[in-house]
Amino acid sequence: MPAIGAACLFVGLLAALYAATASLYGVQTGRRALVVSARRAMYALAGLLLLAVAILEVAYARSDFTFALVAENSSTTTPTFYKLTAMWSSQAGSLLLWAVLLSIFSAVVLRATRRRHREIVPYATAVLGGVAAFFLSLMLFYSSPFDVLATPPVEGNGLNPLLRHPAMMIHPPMLYTGYVGFTIPFAFAVGALITRRTGADWIRSTRRYTLVAWSFLGFGIMLGALWSYSELGWGGYWAWDPVENASLMPWLTGTAFLHSIMVQERRGILRVWNVSLIAATFVLSLLGTFLVRSGILDSIHAFGASTLGTPFLIFIGAVVIGSVTLIIARLPDLRSAPWLDSLVSREVVFLLNNLVLVLLCVVIFWGTFFPLISEALSGKRQSVGPPWFNFFGTPLALVLVLLSGIGPAVAWRRATLAGLWRTLTVPVAVVALTLVLLLVLTPAADNVWALAMFCLAAFVVAVVSQELVRGASARRTMTGGSWPAALAGLVSRNRRRYGGFIVHVGIAVLFLGVAASSAFIEQRDVRLAPGQSVELDGYRVTYREPTARILADESDTGAPITLGAVLDVEKDGERFVLSPSRNYYTAGDAQSTGAIRRFFEGEATSEVAVRWGLRQDLWTAVRPDIGVLEEAIAKADRQFSDPRFADAQGLIVATIVERYRQQAPPAYFRTLVSPLIAWIWIGGGILLLGALVALWPAPGAADRRLRALYAARVGRELSRA
């Protein structure tokens, strides 16, 4: 089976190279048959890589440790769900995931455009084939997922404990779908530049793929934040980690691209800006993959140092040089006539939106790579922390939310200040009322940045609500239906517009949650013995008793030992129980670590306990003090180090764990109250809903496409007559 998988990669590389060369040669010589065969080669590539993935997944499911990848990242005791998703926890497996997703995207878009853009598509095929060939080359020559072990072990290493969380196992495919999806508009942009067809046709054909990529990348970022909040045990959701930042940067430039292409579609302008944006987005997507693979920056998400850094850097450099050269060469074709009819117009708001998004991306890029920059300039590696990112990012975020509220209220081409004021009168009144209520009823005045974000979030919601009410009212007047029917009909008739409005609301709600949870969080780190309590924000948290379990962790991660605590919580007469815990995984082997000690000194992960709420979360994590077990562990190691007593080791470990529960030693607790943090996840859900609305085909779209294809065919037949 490993040989079949490796053969799939090798034949896939040949197919990708053939697709790239045949499509170029075919379009240059006018041999249409070669272009068609290149497209079919990309179909074959998708089939080959799907077969390779299936082979690897079967190996994981069967715990086939002849596969080196399976032995390194799985075990017989790994729960089935984590076995099936362990592929992308490894370097080679994630490269295969990248390649198979790219092949699927490529097959779908080439199938959809087989009768359109005959000048552009061959060059796009060449780009897609070239990118696929790069990733296949990495797997064949640097990091193969089908390497075999001459002497397979009886047991595998198991999955990294930190990755044993449902959100984390879905998170990488979401991110990779986003990264890979941006390859499609980039490939078509290259084709448009080469053929000098720099109008909006290539944008219309790839807009849906761009939106899919943007949506998946955003969803993946949200899942990663949720994993951090509920698994890492530090209480936060975003640490400005290099790999976190690497996923955010292409999402920001992708957001800018989605806005600016609307200007090009409507006005035929911003052509240079748009091809530059999509090129930057694709490069940043590669950069995100590079950071995880190379290990050049410290990150909890990175795979560590590897040999992939150099080829990735060379490929990224080639893409940058090629893109810049092509854009400069096509500047005469990209230039457009002066376009600012008025400084008060939606075009200007979109341009300002783009500038803020790109500036925010530049800030994040500088902070992320500052260790390398400082080392190159001074010889000493230095880094910047969250306060630096927050200092520069917060004002930009405020401007971004403000613009997301103004944009829907401004007309295209030209608007008057008087007309804009009339449109914004009600939203501004809502902001004034919100400000008064916040100052009177809440401590929001203690943090001016949070207060400003609350008001701007209210502004965005008010503007979008006003636009929906006005549109539904007009439609209701025309159709005579009910308000819900009018609203549904309004959104259905212009899903792209109103889906975008919903996304704006989601962004505002998300930033509201970020502002509140960052500015007004309360945290206590304490050491408590059973019966002792800690108080914060009106909560009284009492450590009732410890818990101890063997092979029975509540999250089904397969942890051998779970130690935790039962906490009694009381506030304003309401009582409830929280049970945080910590999972301990076996480390090393008996000879190097100790027959019994290895069960307690492996990697440990937190299972936090959260009282979720719309107003605030009460978040708790525990770090048991297992030092009280040191004497018992050392004694057991001396007595049961002989392999003949291996069968008794499990019983001894269970006895020691039970001793921890009976002794009830003190434990270390981190307790936080995070106001409005749930609105981060709610905002993310609203954002995803808006993206789905914008993606959903409008009524009659399929019929219009069929009519367009029919008209194109008739036109070709008439031209031949």
XYZ file of C-alpha atoms in Angstrom:
721
model
C 0.000 0.000 0.000
C 2.766 2.555 0.711
C 4.171 1.842 -2.746
C 0.796 2.567 -4.343
C 0.552 5.841 -2.431
C 4.057 6.873 -3.489
C 3.214 5.929 -7.081
C 0.153 8.190 -6.917
C 2.400 11.085 -5.935
C 4.907 10.359 -8.695
C 2.299 9.986 -11.426
C 0.532 13.041 -10.007
C 3.738 15.068 -10.389
C 3.973 13.976 -14.021
C 0.317 14.930 -14.554
C 0.830 18.372 -12.988
C 3.941 19.048 -15.070
C 2.161 17.865 -18.206
C -0.838 20.091 -17.462
C 1.421 23.124 -17.038
C 3.480 22.553 -20.183
C 0.715 21.232 -22.456
C -1.622 24.119 -21.666
C 1.104 26.675 -22.404
C 2.227 24.970 -25.600
C -1.352 24.438 -26.717
C -2.405 28.067 -26.301
C 0.800 29.361 -27.904
C 0.458 27.123 -30.966
C -3.316 27.210 -31.226
C -3.645 23.468 -30.625
C -6.848 23.322 -28.638
C -6.579 19.563 -28.107
C -3.495 20.058 -25.931
C -5.319 22.582 -23.764
C -8.180 20.111 -23.312
C -5.761 17.298 -22.436
C -4.059 19.578 -19.890
C -7.404 20.151 -18.222
C -8.017 16.403 -18.126
C -4.585 15.903 -16.596
C -5.701 18.118 -13.712
C -8.804 15.938 -13.339
C -6.529 12.900 -13.184
C -4.352 14.638 -10.594
C -7.372 15.103 -8.340
C -8.235 11.408 -8.645
C -4.675 10.302 -7.910
C -4.352 12.469 -4.821
C -7.752 11.416 -3.503
C -6.582 7.806 -3.833
C -3.363 8.670 -1.981
C -5.356 10.262 0.850
C -7.644 7.217 1.023
C -4.637 4.890 1.322
C -3.181 6.943 4.146
C -6.510 7.191 5.982
C -6.967 3.407 5.806
C -3.481 3.004 7.258
C -4.374 5.309 10.150
C -7.669 3.517 10.778
C -5.911 0.122 10.851
C -2.943 1.405 12.906
C -0.600 0.165 10.177
C 2.761 1.099 11.655
C 4.676 0.103 8.532
C 3.808 3.680 7.513
C 6.314 5.904 9.316
C 3.740 8.699 9.411
C 1.193 6.504 11.187
C 3.757 5.320 13.727
C 4.805 8.907 14.461
C 1.331 10.404 14.892
C -1.030 7.653 16.020
C -1.307 4.610 18.244
C -3.670 1.735 18.877
C -5.165 3.627 21.814
C -5.787 6.862 19.890
C -9.566 7.396 19.579
C -10.901 6.662 16.089
C -11.886 10.259 15.325
C -8.378 11.478 16.050
C -6.863 8.641 14.022
C -8.822 9.715 10.950
C -7.836 13.351 11.372
C -4.219 12.756 12.398
C -2.976 12.991 8.811
C -2.712 16.784 8.842
C -1.086 16.862 12.278
C 2.180 15.947 10.573
C 4.326 17.839 8.122
C 4.074 15.333 5.268
C 0.370 14.772 5.825
C -0.412 18.472 5.752
C 1.499 18.826 2.475
C -0.687 16.066 1.043
C -3.768 17.886 2.323
C -2.605 21.103 0.602
C -2.048 19.246 -2.666
C -5.338 17.338 -2.685
C -7.347 20.466 -1.872
C -5.582 22.330 -4.677
C -6.320 19.520 -7.119
C -10.013 19.530 -6.170
C -10.295 23.312 -6.486
C -8.484 23.163 -9.823
C -10.679 20.394 -11.208
C -13.853 22.231 -10.191
C -12.874 25.617 -11.626
C -11.476 24.151 -14.847
C -14.646 22.148 -15.320
C -16.777 25.244 -14.721
C -14.792 27.386 -17.179
C -14.247 24.778 -19.898
C -16.339 26.802 -22.380
C -15.361 30.269 -21.165
C -12.262 32.461 -21.116
C -10.436 30.325 -23.663
C -7.555 32.779 -23.740
C -7.114 33.045 -19.958
C -7.836 29.484 -18.778
C -4.753 27.795 -20.347
C -2.435 30.146 -18.474
C -4.436 29.647 -15.277
C -4.103 25.879 -15.801
C -0.342 26.279 -16.108
C -0.170 28.210 -12.831
C -2.336 25.656 -11.010
C -0.271 22.788 -12.401
C 2.958 24.526 -11.427
C 1.846 25.109 -7.836
C 0.654 21.498 -7.572
C 3.983 20.282 -8.961
C 5.835 22.254 -6.275
C 3.944 20.600 -3.418
C 4.222 17.158 -4.999
C 7.979 17.684 -5.365
C 8.229 18.512 -1.670
C 6.516 15.239 -0.801
C 8.575 13.155 -3.213
C 12.001 14.612 -2.431
C 11.795 16.083 1.083
C 8.939 14.769 3.220
C 6.965 11.806 1.913
C 3.786 10.657 3.667
C 4.472 7.145 2.367
C 7.864 6.423 3.907
C 7.993 2.937 5.437
C 9.732 1.495 8.475
C 11.881 -1.588 7.973
C 10.976 -2.760 11.475
C 7.498 -1.493 12.375
C 6.992 -0.853 16.099
C 4.381 -2.689 18.090
C 2.924 0.639 19.220
C 2.958 4.129 17.750
C 3.882 7.413 19.410
C 0.297 8.646 19.483
C -1.161 11.987 18.514
C 0.178 15.172 20.071
C -2.022 15.704 23.152
C -2.560 19.380 22.329
C -4.246 18.364 19.079
C -6.783 16.087 20.748
C -9.585 18.574 20.518
C -12.428 18.479 17.955
C -11.968 22.119 16.934
C -8.250 21.640 16.398
C -8.736 18.659 14.118
C -11.174 20.611 11.910
C -9.163 23.825 12.126
C -6.244 22.863 9.800
C -8.458 21.749 6.871
C -10.398 25.011 7.185
C -7.197 27.067 7.064
C -5.776 25.046 4.200
C -8.991 25.352 2.212
C -8.642 29.106 2.622
C -4.971 29.157 1.658
C -5.516 26.893 -1.350
C -8.674 28.674 -2.475
C -6.793 31.921 -3.068
C -4.693 30.093 -5.667
C -7.675 30.144 -8.052
C -8.111 33.941 -8.410
C -4.327 34.331 -8.442
C -4.006 31.877 -11.340
C -6.741 33.638 -13.308
C -5.204 37.038 -12.551
C -1.921 35.805 -14.027
C -3.806 34.553 -17.089
C -5.585 37.894 -17.447
C -2.285 39.781 -17.232
C -0.530 37.580 -19.771
C -3.398 37.864 -22.270
C -3.911 41.583 -21.505
C -7.571 40.881 -20.704
C -7.516 42.946 -17.537
C -11.221 43.744 -17.347
C -13.613 42.272 -14.820
C -14.330 38.951 -16.588
C -11.687 37.018 -14.653
C -12.998 38.536 -11.422
C -16.578 37.464 -12.096
C -15.466 33.902 -12.843
C -13.417 33.568 -9.649
C -15.320 35.744 -7.171
C -17.198 32.779 -5.719
C -13.968 30.825 -5.204
C -12.425 33.848 -3.513
C -15.390 34.130 -1.180
C -15.218 30.400 -0.390
C -11.519 30.714 0.431
C -12.104 33.811 2.557
C -14.974 32.148 4.437
C -13.070 28.952 5.184
C -9.980 30.849 6.281
C -12.059 33.046 8.593
C -13.870 30.017 10.007
C -10.537 28.277 10.550
C -9.167 31.289 12.412
C -12.236 31.308 14.666
C -11.865 27.578 15.381
C -8.219 28.118 16.263
C -9.179 30.873 18.687
C -11.804 28.617 20.261
C -9.227 25.833 20.627
C -6.810 28.217 22.321
C -9.526 29.425 24.694
C -10.739 25.973 25.697
C -7.601 23.831 25.507
C -4.346 25.661 26.224
C -5.242 26.607 29.777
C -4.035 30.221 29.741
C -7.436 31.853 29.406
C -7.001 33.719 26.137
C -7.972 33.108 22.538
C -5.370 35.098 20.583
C -1.710 35.415 21.555
C -0.337 37.132 18.425
C 1.633 33.965 17.796
C 3.545 33.971 14.446
C 1.442 31.171 12.954
C -1.776 32.820 14.162
C -0.642 36.036 12.514
C 0.284 34.175 9.342
C -3.306 32.993 8.942
C -4.742 36.442 9.682
C -2.654 38.357 7.129
C -4.044 36.709 3.949
C -7.534 36.982 5.424
C -7.064 40.755 5.770
C -5.748 41.226 2.239
C -8.437 38.852 0.963
C -11.033 41.048 2.668
C -9.566 44.089 0.940
C -9.636 42.244 -2.395
C -13.311 41.286 -2.026
C -14.174 44.956 -1.505
C -11.988 46.428 -4.223
C -13.138 44.027 -6.955
C -16.640 45.423 -6.493
C -15.249 48.806 -7.505
C -13.597 47.317 -10.586
C -16.750 45.437 -11.571
C -18.887 48.553 -11.254
C -16.480 51.279 -12.400
C -13.676 49.460 -14.254
C -11.002 50.949 -11.990
C -8.466 49.795 -9.348
C -7.081 47.201 -11.772
C -3.462 47.537 -10.652
C -4.558 47.463 -7.040
C -6.650 44.309 -7.483
C -4.030 42.178 -9.223
C -1.487 43.364 -6.639
C -3.843 42.452 -3.792
C -4.561 38.940 -5.023
C -0.869 38.340 -5.675
C -0.078 39.516 -2.137
C -2.849 37.322 -0.725
C -1.500 34.238 -2.498
C 2.051 34.986 -1.347
C 0.849 35.461 2.234
C -0.995 32.125 2.014
C 2.268 30.463 1.010
C 4.010 32.372 3.785
C 1.576 30.964 6.337
C 2.417 27.450 5.202
C 6.124 28.341 5.196
C 6.087 29.556 8.804
C 4.563 26.292 10.023
C 7.031 24.198 8.029
C 10.310 26.094 8.446
C 10.483 26.622 12.201
C 12.275 29.960 11.691
C 9.995 31.602 14.275
C 9.013 30.126 17.616
C 5.372 29.046 17.664
C 3.270 26.515 19.502
C 1.719 25.652 16.119
C 4.940 25.068 14.175
C 6.326 21.622 13.325
C 9.814 22.737 14.312
C 12.942 23.004 12.219
C 12.861 21.115 8.921
C 14.483 21.006 5.510
C 11.427 22.537 3.823
C 12.256 26.138 4.687
C 14.710 26.667 1.831
C 12.548 25.326 -1.044
C 9.543 27.213 0.307
C 11.530 30.434 0.470
C 12.819 29.957 -3.081
C 9.306 29.276 -4.379
C 7.843 32.297 -2.571
C 10.648 34.466 -3.945
C 9.960 33.213 -7.470
C 6.239 33.981 -7.115
C 6.965 37.500 -5.823
C 9.485 38.296 -8.564
C 7.284 36.832 -11.288
C 4.166 38.650 -10.085
C 5.873 42.029 -9.721
C 7.543 41.691 -13.121
C 4.280 40.768 -14.834
C 2.325 43.589 -13.187
C 4.959 46.164 -14.149
C 5.026 44.858 -17.719
C 1.249 45.210 -17.978
C 0.883 48.631 -16.351
C -0.247 50.262 -19.636
C -3.098 47.727 -19.863
C -4.031 48.138 -16.201
C -4.251 51.903 -16.074
C -7.729 53.408 -15.951
C -9.106 56.903 -16.430
C -9.450 59.314 -13.473
C -12.338 58.058 -11.447
C -13.019 60.196 -8.385
C -16.314 61.900 -9.182
C -16.579 62.892 -5.519
C -14.711 62.409 -2.275
C -18.047 61.432 -0.754
C -18.740 58.137 -2.518
C -18.681 54.433 -1.859
C -15.559 54.087 -4.007
C -13.639 56.336 -1.622
C -14.939 54.468 1.431
C -13.864 51.161 -0.133
C -10.436 52.585 -0.931
C -10.018 53.807 2.657
C -11.191 50.396 3.851
C -8.506 48.789 1.683
C -5.796 51.095 2.971
C -6.685 50.352 6.599
C -6.759 46.589 5.983
C -3.414 46.647 4.192
C -1.868 48.893 6.860
C -3.093 46.497 9.549
C -1.535 43.641 7.593
C 1.761 45.550 7.374
C 1.721 46.133 11.144
C 1.162 42.430 11.791
C 3.827 41.461 9.242
C 6.389 43.777 10.843
C 5.646 42.553 14.357
C 5.687 38.900 13.306
C 9.014 39.079 11.489
C 10.633 41.594 13.833
C 12.793 38.864 15.450
C 14.376 38.144 12.051
C 14.613 41.839 11.160
C 16.271 42.730 14.472
C 18.672 39.808 14.170
C 19.671 40.879 10.657
C 20.223 44.503 11.719
C 21.774 44.101 15.172
C 22.800 40.475 15.424
C 20.448 39.998 18.369
C 17.014 38.461 18.039
C 14.294 40.510 19.717
C 10.533 40.173 19.630
C 7.440 42.250 20.278
C 4.527 41.052 22.377
C 0.751 41.492 22.461
C 0.945 45.059 23.881
C 2.804 46.184 20.738
C 0.234 44.615 18.399
C -2.635 46.002 20.459
C -1.139 49.505 20.525
C -1.003 49.771 16.737
C -3.899 47.477 15.902
C -6.608 48.957 18.118
C -6.903 52.379 16.385
C -6.911 50.684 12.977
C -9.646 48.294 14.117
C -11.768 51.249 15.244
C -11.380 52.962 11.863
C -12.214 49.695 10.112
C -15.469 49.261 12.048
C -16.379 52.906 11.404
C -15.881 52.459 7.650
C -17.914 49.238 7.661
C -20.809 51.314 8.971
C -20.381 54.260 6.601
C -19.939 52.129 3.469
C -23.519 50.805 3.189
C -24.907 54.329 3.669
C -22.946 56.012 0.855
C -23.976 55.918 -2.803
C -21.733 54.993 -5.698
C -20.043 57.726 -7.770
C -21.324 60.783 -5.929
C -23.096 61.593 -2.689
C -23.649 64.882 -0.910
C -22.725 65.597 2.670
C -26.291 66.730 3.313
C -27.683 63.488 1.908
C -25.181 61.424 3.883
C -26.128 63.253 7.068
C -29.810 62.558 6.464
C -29.004 58.878 5.995
C -26.896 58.722 9.138
C -29.153 60.772 11.425
C -30.830 57.762 13.024
C -27.603 55.719 13.401
C -25.843 58.712 14.982
C -28.771 59.110 17.378
C -28.422 55.418 18.265
C -24.729 55.980 18.960
C -25.533 58.942 21.224
C -28.106 56.909 23.138
C -25.661 53.992 23.426
C -22.974 56.310 24.762
C -25.273 57.735 27.437
C -26.449 54.293 28.537
C -22.896 52.964 28.706
C -21.699 55.916 30.778
C -24.632 55.706 33.176
C -25.110 51.959 33.544
C -21.689 50.372 32.959
C -18.002 50.911 33.777
C -17.226 51.315 30.054
C -15.927 54.843 30.659
C -12.910 53.272 32.375
C -11.518 52.309 28.973
C -11.911 54.826 26.156
C -10.955 52.322 23.429
C -13.602 49.844 24.531
C -16.178 52.624 24.868
C -15.440 53.767 21.319
C -15.736 50.213 19.979
C -19.109 49.704 21.705
C -20.434 52.891 20.111
C -19.093 52.022 16.669
C -20.551 48.519 16.866
C -23.932 50.081 17.656
C -23.412 52.409 14.686
C -22.817 49.516 12.270
C -25.833 47.556 13.517
C -28.007 50.682 13.258
C -26.895 51.460 9.690
C -27.452 47.904 8.466
C -30.801 47.653 10.265
C -31.900 50.938 8.702
C -30.931 49.734 5.218
C -32.828 46.475 5.723
C -35.931 48.260 7.026
C -35.911 50.765 4.160
C -35.474 48.067 1.543
C -38.106 45.779 3.071
C -40.536 48.686 3.416
C -40.157 49.577 -0.263
C -40.589 45.961 -1.299
C -43.622 45.569 0.956
C -45.187 48.629 -0.679
C -44.659 47.064 -4.105
C -45.754 43.496 -3.293
C -48.169 44.023 -0.402
C -46.731 41.092 1.538
C -45.791 40.755 5.190
C -42.648 42.213 6.730
C -40.844 38.823 7.012
C -41.730 37.979 3.398
C -40.580 41.395 2.207
C -37.294 41.087 4.102
C -36.671 37.560 2.807
C -37.458 38.665 -0.736
C -35.173 41.672 -0.416
C -32.196 39.563 0.679
C -32.975 36.869 -1.884
C -32.981 39.332 -4.780
C -29.589 40.825 -3.875
C -27.773 38.235 -1.812
C -24.336 39.606 -2.486
C -25.241 43.066 -1.158
C -27.151 41.989 1.928
C -24.848 39.070 2.655
C -22.090 41.669 2.857
C -24.200 43.760 5.223
C -24.628 40.727 7.495
C -20.862 40.186 7.424
C -20.386 43.811 8.538
C -22.688 43.187 11.503
C -20.722 40.043 12.357
C -17.437 41.968 12.310
C -18.904 44.672 14.564
C -20.272 42.122 17.043
C -16.972 40.226 17.035
C -14.976 43.382 17.775
C -17.442 44.265 20.534
C -16.632 40.934 22.200
C -12.905 41.458 21.714
C -13.025 44.950 23.222
C -15.079 43.967 26.270
C -13.196 40.759 27.062
C -9.819 42.477 26.668
C -10.561 45.685 28.574
C -12.579 44.382 31.515
C -11.299 40.860 32.131
C -10.655 39.881 35.761
C -8.130 37.176 36.608
C -6.974 35.446 39.791
C -4.162 32.884 40.064
C -4.296 31.142 43.450
C -3.247 28.007 45.292
C -6.174 26.490 47.170
C -6.573 23.591 49.551
C -9.920 21.779 49.718
C -12.430 24.015 51.478
C -10.674 27.263 50.549
C -12.232 29.871 48.252
C -11.365 32.701 45.906
C -13.636 35.635 45.031
C -13.767 37.774 41.897
C -16.481 39.894 40.304
C -19.073 38.662 42.783
C -18.297 34.958 42.256
C -17.237 32.830 45.189
C -15.340 29.769 43.933
C -14.685 27.037 46.510
C -12.376 24.055 45.984
C -14.513 21.176 47.220
C -12.399 18.107 46.424
C -9.939 16.650 43.917
C -10.858 14.159 41.207
C -8.743 11.377 39.733
C -9.503 9.057 36.816
C -7.682 6.369 34.865
C -8.429 6.056 31.126
C -11.708 7.904 31.584
C -11.209 11.535 30.647
C -14.509 13.181 29.839
C -13.328 14.533 26.471
C -12.340 11.072 25.188
C -8.803 12.075 24.242
C -7.275 8.782 25.351
C -5.298 10.311 28.231
C -4.089 7.615 30.672
C -4.418 9.831 33.758
C -6.754 12.725 34.505
C -6.454 14.752 37.706
C -8.840 17.577 38.440
C -11.013 19.382 40.928
C -14.648 19.950 41.816
C -15.427 23.639 42.320
C -18.569 24.954 43.980
C -19.485 28.367 42.586
C -21.960 30.845 44.031
C -23.090 34.278 42.890
C -26.209 36.240 43.832
C -27.851 33.131 45.248
C -27.185 31.023 42.144
C -25.081 27.914 42.669
C -23.416 25.601 40.179
C -20.435 23.277 39.877
C -17.379 23.447 37.603
C -14.905 20.589 37.143
C -11.641 21.581 35.429
C -9.021 18.885 34.984
C -5.616 18.144 33.543
C -4.734 15.171 31.356
C -1.356 13.453 31.692
C 0.142 11.453 28.836
C 2.853 8.821 29.026
C 6.407 10.027 28.318
C 9.367 8.132 26.900
C 10.048 4.554 27.834
C 10.467 2.797 31.126
C 14.280 2.663 30.958
C 14.872 6.378 30.355
C 12.067 7.827 32.470
C 11.036 5.190 34.958
C 8.430 2.464 34.775
C 5.920 4.434 36.850
C 7.213 8.013 36.577
C 6.681 8.051 32.805
C 2.921 8.046 33.393
C 3.154 11.370 35.258
C 5.938 13.239 33.433
C 4.636 13.210 29.883
C 2.966 16.122 28.174
C -0.048 17.463 30.042
C -3.035 19.342 28.640
C -5.783 21.303 30.325
C -9.484 20.551 30.156
C -10.893 23.883 31.256
C -14.343 24.330 32.745
C -16.387 27.269 31.521
C -19.711 28.691 32.600
C -20.752 30.137 29.252
C -22.982 33.192 29.179
C -24.030 36.042 26.914
C -23.058 38.577 29.571
C -19.817 36.958 30.750
C -17.918 33.685 30.985
C -16.524 32.221 34.183
C -13.435 30.299 33.066
C -11.388 27.986 35.296
C -8.307 25.812 34.865
C -6.451 23.653 37.380
C -2.847 22.554 37.710
C -2.704 19.727 40.277
C 0.268 19.659 42.620
C 1.552 16.157 41.929
C 4.686 16.836 43.953
C 2.944 15.152 46.887
C 3.163 11.890 44.918
C 6.940 12.080 44.405
C 7.813 9.677 47.216
C 5.236 7.093 46.109
C 6.343 7.338 42.457
C 10.046 6.952 43.326
C 9.342 3.949 45.539
C 7.204 2.289 42.853
C 9.919 2.864 40.238
C 12.455 1.030 42.384
C 10.144 -1.882 43.081
C 8.599 -2.371 39.630
C 11.384 -1.475 37.209
C 11.761 -5.164 36.306
C 9.886 -5.858 33.015
C 8.478 -9.004 34.620
C 6.201 -6.736 36.651
C 4.859 -4.895 33.599
C 1.394 -6.351 34.090
C 1.238 -4.850 37.572
C 2.271 -1.340 36.527
C -1.257 -0.307 35.606
C -2.516 -1.352 39.023
C 0.276 0.561 40.755
C -0.450 3.714 38.740
C -4.136 3.423 39.622
C -3.217 3.092 43.294
C -1.027 6.211 43.189
C -3.734 8.184 41.405
C -6.272 7.120 44.021
C -3.838 8.216 46.732
C -3.865 11.707 45.186
C -7.648 11.818 45.489
C -7.605 10.615 49.085
C -4.803 12.933 50.239
C -6.610 15.919 48.667
C -3.536 18.157 48.330
C -3.702 21.836 47.350
C -3.870 22.728 43.652
C -3.138 25.793 41.542
C -6.122 27.491 39.911
C -6.523 30.191 37.295
C -9.966 31.790 37.326
C -11.165 34.458 34.918
C -14.315 36.449 34.340
C -14.431 37.558 30.692
C -17.260 39.998 29.886
C -19.086 39.518 26.569
C -16.525 37.038 25.258
C -19.335 34.853 23.899
C -20.064 37.619 21.398
C -16.776 36.843 19.674
C -18.120 33.416 18.720
C -21.570 34.850 17.968
C -19.993 37.497 15.737
C -18.039 34.790 13.946
C -21.270 32.873 13.379
C -23.002 35.977 11.992
C -20.014 36.577 9.725
C -20.223 33.012 8.414
C -23.977 33.374 7.876
C -23.413 36.516 5.823
C -20.802 34.746 3.720
C -23.217 31.869 3.066
C -25.939 34.315 2.015
C -23.531 36.012 -0.389
C -22.386 32.655 -1.752
C -25.840 31.183 -2.278
C -26.834 31.374 -5.952
C -29.535 33.909 -6.734
C -32.855 32.615 -8.130
C -32.549 31.932 -11.828
C -28.746 32.072 -11.801
C -28.463 28.600 -13.315
C -30.889 29.508 -16.112
C -28.934 32.674 -16.869
C -25.695 30.697 -17.094
C -27.281 28.194 -19.477
C -28.602 31.015 -21.664
C -25.162 32.619 -21.696
C -23.515 29.342 -22.717
C -26.124 28.820 -25.431
C -25.610 32.340 -26.748
C -21.846 31.783 -26.806
C -22.251 28.547 -28.762
C -24.593 30.205 -31.270
C -22.099 33.032 -31.658
C -19.263 30.606 -32.410
C -21.355 28.715 -34.966
C -22.349 31.947 -36.705
C -18.734 33.085 -36.806
C -17.759 29.862 -38.576
C -20.574 30.222 -41.130
